[in-house]
Amino acid sequence: METLSPLVQAIGADLKFNIGPSSKNNLITEGITDYMYLNAMLNYLEIDNAPNIIPSAGVSNINRVVSILIGWGCGFKILLDYDSAGYNEYDVLVNNWMRI
């Protein structure tokens, strides 16, 4: 699932400082549409210190993105849609990650 970490570690780099997500202030969205909408609004409103928005390509992939960000030591927030898939993913995330 995660292919960049071993490659970057092999060359002595650190993903959270060199490439990939920000070390803090990341926002995971369900999909590319959420990503584009939020980026457009942040740019239009000229928001300083805007979060790094990461689209997960579907609600079922959010758990994988969270796993990678935790492994890299990056902070994050999650934006879910207000639908049954969003509620289901919320339950999955709480059950998988609240015990850490």
mmCIF file of C-alpha atoms in Angstrom:
data_model
loop_
_atom_site.group_PDB
_atom_site.id
_atom_site.type_symbol
_atom_site.label_atom_id
_atom_site.label_comp_id
_atom_site.label_asym_id
_atom_site.label_seq_id
_atom_site.Cartn_x
_atom_site.Cartn_y
_atom_site.Cartn_z
ATOM 1 C CA MET A 1 0.000 0.000 0.000
ATOM 2 C CA GLU A 2 2.680 2.476 0.953
ATOM 3 C CA THR A 3 5.524 2.595 -1.549
ATOM 4 C CA LEU A 4 7.186 5.965 -0.926
ATOM 5 C CA SER A 5 8.377 5.483 2.656
ATOM 6 C CA PRO A 6 10.960 2.733 1.985
ATOM 7 C CA LEU A 7 12.320 4.596 -1.042
ATOM 8 C CA VAL A 8 12.668 7.894 0.760
ATOM 9 C CA GLN A 9 14.225 6.255 3.825
ATOM 10 C CA ALA A 10 16.718 4.453 1.590
ATOM 11 C CA ILE A 11 18.076 7.794 0.362
ATOM 12 C CA GLY A 12 18.155 9.229 3.878
ATOM 13 C CA ALA A 13 15.281 11.680 3.454
ATOM 14 C CA ASP A 14 12.258 12.196 5.673
ATOM 15 C CA LEU A 15 8.796 12.338 4.074
ATOM 16 C CA LYS A 16 7.305 14.770 6.543
ATOM 17 C CA PHE A 17 10.026 17.325 5.843
ATOM 18 C CA ASN A 18 10.967 16.687 2.212
ATOM 19 C CA ILE A 19 7.973 15.560 0.176
ATOM 20 C CA GLY A 20 4.381 14.561 0.745
ATOM 21 C CA PRO A 21 2.027 16.041 3.325
ATOM 22 C CA SER A 22 2.838 18.835 5.703
ATOM 23 C CA SER A 23 4.077 17.825 9.136
ATOM 24 C CA LYS A 24 0.939 19.474 10.551
ATOM 25 C CA ASN A 25 -2.302 21.055 9.344
ATOM 26 C CA ASN A 26 -3.417 18.360 6.860
ATOM 27 C CA LEU A 27 -7.068 17.950 5.879
ATOM 28 C CA ILE A 28 -8.196 14.638 4.363
ATOM 29 C CA THR A 29 -11.266 14.807 2.104
ATOM 30 C CA GLU A 30 -13.325 11.995 0.611
ATOM 31 C CA GLY A 31 -12.628 12.831 -2.987
ATOM 32 C CA ILE A 32 -11.180 15.088 -5.633
ATOM 33 C CA THR A 33 -14.303 17.266 -5.873
ATOM 34 C CA ASP A 34 -14.048 18.176 -2.180
ATOM 35 C CA TYR A 35 -10.356 18.897 -2.718
ATOM 36 C CA MET A 36 -10.990 21.193 -5.694
ATOM 37 C CA TYR A 37 -13.856 23.042 -3.991
ATOM 38 C CA LEU A 38 -11.900 23.674 -0.789
ATOM 39 C CA ASN A 39 -8.771 24.756 -2.667
ATOM 40 C CA ALA A 40 -10.810 27.163 -4.797
ATOM 41 C CA MET A 41 -12.447 28.684 -1.716
ATOM 42 C CA LEU A 42 -9.156 29.006 0.159
ATOM 43 C CA ASN A 43 -7.533 30.679 -2.850
ATOM 44 C CA TYR A 44 -10.504 32.976 -3.454
ATOM 45 C CA LEU A 45 -10.626 34.047 0.186
ATOM 46 C CA GLU A 46 -6.823 34.352 0.298
ATOM 47 C CA ILE A 47 -6.596 32.353 3.506
ATOM 48 C CA ASP A 48 -3.163 32.453 5.109
ATOM 49 C CA ASN A 49 -1.852 29.278 6.713
ATOM 50 C CA ALA A 50 -4.335 27.152 4.757
ATOM 51 C CA PRO A 51 -4.283 23.421 5.422
ATOM 52 C CA ASN A 52 -2.661 20.955 3.059
ATOM 53 C CA ILE A 53 -5.707 19.233 1.519
ATOM 54 C CA ILE A 54 -5.329 15.545 0.673
ATOM 55 C CA PRO A 55 -8.072 13.866 -1.424
ATOM 56 C CA SER A 56 -8.487 10.183 -0.578
ATOM 57 C CA ALA A 57 -10.103 9.020 -3.844
ATOM 58 C CA GLY A 58 -13.164 7.647 -2.077
ATOM 59 C CA VAL A 59 -14.404 7.329 1.457
ATOM 60 C CA SER A 60 -13.124 3.757 1.826
ATOM 61 C CA ASN A 61 -9.524 4.925 1.263
ATOM 62 C CA ILE A 62 -9.503 7.437 4.126
ATOM 63 C CA ASN A 63 -8.442 4.734 6.584
ATOM 64 C CA ARG A 64 -5.352 4.049 4.447
ATOM 65 C CA VAL A 65 -4.437 7.737 4.192
ATOM 66 C CA VAL A 66 -4.809 8.077 7.973
ATOM 67 C CA SER A 67 -2.525 5.076 8.463
ATOM 68 C CA ILE A 68 0.175 6.633 6.282
ATOM 69 C CA LEU A 69 -0.061 10.044 7.961
ATOM 70 C CA ILE A 70 0.174 8.491 11.426
ATOM 71 C CA GLY A 71 3.194 6.467 10.277
ATOM 72 C CA TRP A 72 4.871 9.634 8.986
ATOM 73 C CA GLY A 73 4.091 11.518 12.204
ATOM 74 C CA CYS A 74 1.840 14.062 10.490
ATOM 75 C CA GLY A 75 -1.146 15.747 12.110
ATOM 76 C CA PHE A 76 -4.475 15.689 10.282
ATOM 77 C CA LYS A 77 -8.201 16.361 10.337
ATOM 78 C CA ILE A 78 -10.828 14.494 8.305
ATOM 79 C CA LEU A 79 -13.774 15.961 6.398
ATOM 80 C CA LEU A 80 -16.533 13.409 5.704
ATOM 81 C CA ASP A 81 -19.702 13.838 3.676
ATOM 82 C CA TYR A 82 -23.033 13.883 5.492
ATOM 83 C CA ASP A 83 -24.272 10.554 4.102
ATOM 84 C CA SER A 84 -24.385 6.891 5.096
ATOM 85 C CA ALA A 85 -20.916 6.172 3.661
ATOM 86 C CA GLY A 86 -19.496 9.054 5.695
ATOM 87 C CA TYR A 87 -21.134 7.761 8.878
ATOM 88 C CA ASN A 88 -19.852 4.234 8.197
ATOM 89 C CA GLU A 89 -16.301 5.484 7.628
ATOM 90 C CA TYR A 90 -16.504 7.540 10.817
ATOM 91 C CA ASP A 91 -17.319 4.347 12.738
ATOM 92 C CA VAL A 92 -14.420 2.510 11.073
ATOM 93 C CA LEU A 93 -11.997 5.317 11.897
ATOM 94 C CA VAL A 94 -13.116 5.549 15.522
ATOM 95 C CA ASN A 95 -12.884 1.787 15.983
ATOM 96 C CA ASN A 96 -9.429 1.559 14.333
ATOM 97 C CA TRP A 97 -7.694 4.662 15.626
ATOM 98 C CA MET A 98 -9.245 5.809 18.915
ATOM 99 C CA ARG A 99 -7.434 3.096 20.845
ATOM 100 C CA ILE A 100 -4.007 4.435 19.807
#
